[in-house]
């Protein structure tokens, strides 16, 4: 695929404690959808299925999140239904940001945002809910 980069698979995945954050985000979204459908007749049974779909999508996001640091390259992977894998040479990275919300701080998680310059506009890749130490290591690798 890219002969100058040799990698087998994503070596660092989202930690198990991040699973709850992936689930909660999707469950809240699908609960809002399900609460709107409760007012329709003959649909009450399907509301439980809609919440289960949210759990399934959260699990997909959790399993797809990860990264690998190589010598001069970072490989990040994220997505729900379609997995996006970005192979980013260090020389092409414009901005690398580690961000932490209040809820992420409680469970020691961070999100990473990497922006590269592609054509006239930049493209930002993100992986949410990674381990705080891993994101700090990536920031140290970049600086």
C-alpha positions as a Markdown table, in Angstrom:
| # | Residue | x | y | z |
|---|---|---|---|---|
| 1 | Unk | 0.0 | 0.0 | 0.0 |
| 2 | Unk | 2.7 | 2.5 | 1.0 |
| 3 | Unk | 6.1 | 0.9 | 0.6 |
| 4 | Unk | 8.0 | 3.3 | 2.8 |
| 5 | Unk | 5.9 | 2.5 | 5.8 |
| 6 | Unk | 5.9 | -0.9 | 7.4 |
| 7 | Unk | 3.2 | -1.6 | 9.9 |
| 8 | Unk | 1.2 | -4.7 | 10.8 |
| 9 | Unk | -1.7 | -3.3 | 12.8 |
| 10 | Unk | -2.8 | -0.6 | 15.2 |
| 11 | Unk | -0.8 | -1.3 | 18.4 |
| 12 | Unk | -2.4 | 1.1 | 20.9 |
| 13 | Unk | -6.2 | 0.9 | 21.3 |
| 14 | Unk | -8.6 | 2.9 | 23.5 |
| 15 | Unk | -8.5 | 1.6 | 27.1 |
| 16 | Unk | -11.4 | -0.5 | 28.4 |
| 17 | Unk | -12.5 | 2.3 | 30.7 |
| 18 | Unk | -13.3 | 4.4 | 27.6 |
| 19 | Unk | -16.0 | 1.9 | 26.5 |
| 20 | Unk | -18.5 | 3.6 | 28.8 |
| 21 | Unk | -17.9 | 7.0 | 27.2 |
| 22 | Unk | -18.5 | 5.6 | 23.7 |
| 23 | Unk | -21.6 | 3.8 | 24.9 |
| 24 | Unk | -23.0 | 6.8 | 26.8 |
| 25 | Unk | -22.7 | 9.2 | 23.9 |
| 26 | Unk | -24.6 | 6.8 | 21.6 |
| 27 | Unk | -27.2 | 5.7 | 24.1 |
| 28 | Unk | -28.1 | 9.3 | 24.9 |
| 29 | Unk | -28.5 | 10.1 | 21.2 |
| 30 | Unk | -30.6 | 7.0 | 20.5 |
| 31 | Unk | -32.7 | 7.6 | 23.7 |
| 32 | Unk | -33.6 | 11.0 | 22.3 |
| 33 | Unk | -34.7 | 9.4 | 19.1 |
| 34 | Unk | -36.6 | 6.7 | 20.9 |
| 35 | Unk | -38.4 | 9.2 | 23.2 |
| 36 | Unk | -39.7 | 10.9 | 20.1 |
| 37 | Unk | -41.0 | 7.6 | 18.7 |
| 38 | Unk | -42.8 | 6.7 | 21.9 |
| 39 | Unk | -45.8 | 8.9 | 20.9 |
| 40 | Unk | -46.4 | 6.8 | 17.8 |
| 41 | Unk | -48.9 | 4.0 | 18.1 |
| 42 | Unk | -47.7 | 0.4 | 17.9 |
| 43 | Unk | -44.0 | 1.3 | 18.1 |
| 44 | Unk | -43.3 | 0.8 | 21.8 |
| 45 | Unk | -41.6 | -2.5 | 21.3 |
| 46 | Unk | -39.1 | -1.0 | 18.8 |
| 47 | Unk | -37.9 | 1.6 | 21.3 |
| 48 | Unk | -35.8 | -1.1 | 23.1 |
| 49 | Unk | -34.3 | -2.1 | 19.7 |
| 50 | Unk | -33.3 | 1.5 | 19.0 |
| 51 | Unk | -31.4 | 1.7 | 22.3 |
| 52 | Unk | -29.6 | -1.6 | 21.5 |
| 53 | Unk | -28.6 | -0.1 | 18.1 |
| 54 | Unk | -27.0 | 2.8 | 20.1 |
| 55 | Unk | -25.0 | 0.3 | 22.2 |
| 56 | Unk | -23.9 | -1.6 | 19.1 |
| 57 | Unk | -22.7 | 1.7 | 17.4 |
| 58 | Unk | -20.8 | 2.7 | 20.5 |
| 59 | Unk | -19.0 | -0.7 | 20.6 |
| 60 | Unk | -18.0 | -0.2 | 16.9 |
| 61 | Unk | -16.5 | 3.2 | 17.8 |
| 62 | Unk | -14.6 | 1.7 | 20.7 |
| 63 | Unk | -13.2 | -1.1 | 18.7 |
| 64 | Unk | -12.0 | 1.1 | 15.9 |
| 65 | Unk | -10.2 | 3.8 | 18.0 |
| 66 | Unk | -6.5 | 3.5 | 18.2 |
| 67 | Unk | -3.1 | 4.7 | 17.0 |
| 68 | Unk | 0.5 | 3.6 | 16.3 |
| 69 | Unk | 3.6 | 5.7 | 16.6 |
| 70 | Unk | 6.4 | 4.9 | 14.3 |
| 71 | Unk | 9.8 | 6.7 | 13.8 |
| 72 | Unk | 8.6 | 9.6 | 11.7 |
| 73 | Unk | 4.9 | 8.6 | 11.2 |
| 74 | Unk | 1.8 | 8.4 | 13.2 |
| 75 | Unk | -1.1 | 6.1 | 12.2 |
| 76 | Unk | -4.5 | 6.9 | 13.7 |
| 77 | Unk | -7.7 | 5.0 | 13.2 |
| 78 | Unk | -11.3 | 5.9 | 14.2 |
| 79 | Unk | -14.8 | 5.5 | 13.0 |
| 80 | Unk | -18.1 | 3.9 | 13.6 |
| 81 | Unk | -19.5 | 2.2 | 10.5 |
| 82 | Unk | -16.6 | 3.0 | 8.3 |
| 83 | Unk | -13.1 | 2.8 | 9.8 |
| 84 | Unk | -10.8 | 5.6 | 8.8 |
| 85 | Unk | -7.1 | 4.9 | 9.0 |
| 86 | Unk | -4.8 | 7.9 | 8.4 |
| 87 | Unk | -1.0 | 7.5 | 7.9 |
| 88 | Unk | 0.5 | 10.9 | 8.7 |
| 89 | Unk | 4.2 | 11.6 | 8.3 |
| 90 | Unk | 5.5 | 13.9 | 11.0 |
| 91 | Unk | 6.7 | 16.5 | 8.4 |
| 92 | Unk | 3.1 | 16.9 | 7.1 |
| 93 | Unk | 1.5 | 17.5 | 10.5 |
| 94 | Unk | 0.5 | 21.2 | 11.0 |
| 95 | Unk | -1.2 | 21.0 | 14.3 |
| 96 | Unk | -1.5 | 18.3 | 17.0 |
| 97 | Unk | -3.9 | 19.0 | 19.8 |
| 98 | Unk | -4.7 | 16.9 | 22.9 |
| 99 | Unk | -8.0 | 17.9 | 24.4 |
| 100 | Unk | -9.7 | 16.8 | 27.6 |
| 101 | Unk | -13.3 | 17.5 | 28.7 |
| 102 | Unk | -14.4 | 17.5 | 32.4 |
| 103 | Unk | -15.9 | 14.0 | 32.1 |
| 104 | Unk | -12.7 | 12.7 | 30.4 |
| 105 | Unk | -10.6 | 14.2 | 33.2 |
| 106 | Unk | -12.4 | 12.1 | 35.8 |
| 107 | Unk | -11.5 | 8.8 | 34.0 |
| 108 | Unk | -8.1 | 10.0 | 32.7 |
| 109 | Unk | -8.9 | 10.1 | 29.0 |
| 110 | Unk | -8.1 | 12.6 | 26.3 |
| 111 | Unk | -8.9 | 13.2 | 22.6 |
| 112 | Unk | -6.3 | 13.8 | 20.0 |
| 113 | Unk | -6.8 | 16.1 | 16.9 |
| 114 | Unk | -4.2 | 16.1 | 14.1 |
| 115 | Unk | -4.4 | 18.6 | 11.3 |
| 116 | Unk | -2.4 | 18.2 | 8.1 |
| 117 | Unk | -2.3 | 20.5 | 5.1 |
| 118 | Unk | -3.9 | 18.9 | 2.1 |
| 119 | Unk | -4.3 | 21.1 | -1.0 |
| 120 | Unk | -5.6 | 24.5 | -0.1 |
| 121 | Unk | -7.5 | 23.4 | 3.0 |
| 122 | Unk | -6.4 | 21.5 | 6.1 |
| 123 | Unk | -7.8 | 18.1 | 7.0 |
| 124 | Unk | -8.3 | 17.2 | 10.7 |
| 125 | Unk | -8.3 | 13.6 | 12.0 |
| 126 | Unk | -9.4 | 12.8 | 15.5 |
| 127 | Unk | -9.4 | 9.9 | 17.9 |
| 128 | Unk | -11.6 | 10.4 | 21.0 |
| 129 | Unk | -11.2 | 8.8 | 24.4 |
| 130 | Unk | -7.6 | 7.6 | 24.3 |
| 131 | Unk | -5.6 | 7.1 | 27.5 |
| 132 | Unk | -4.2 | 10.4 | 28.9 |
| 133 | Unk | -0.7 | 9.1 | 29.0 |
| 134 | Unk | -0.8 | 8.0 | 25.4 |
| 135 | Unk | -2.0 | 11.3 | 24.2 |
| 136 | Unk | 0.7 | 13.1 | 26.2 |
| 137 | Unk | 3.3 | 10.7 | 24.7 |
| 138 | Unk | 2.1 | 11.6 | 21.2 |
| 139 | Unk | 2.4 | 15.4 | 22.0 |
| 140 | Unk | 5.9 | 14.8 | 23.2 |
| 141 | Unk | 6.7 | 12.8 | 20.1 |
| 142 | Unk | 5.5 | 15.7 | 17.9 |
| 143 | Unk | 7.3 | 18.5 | 19.7 |
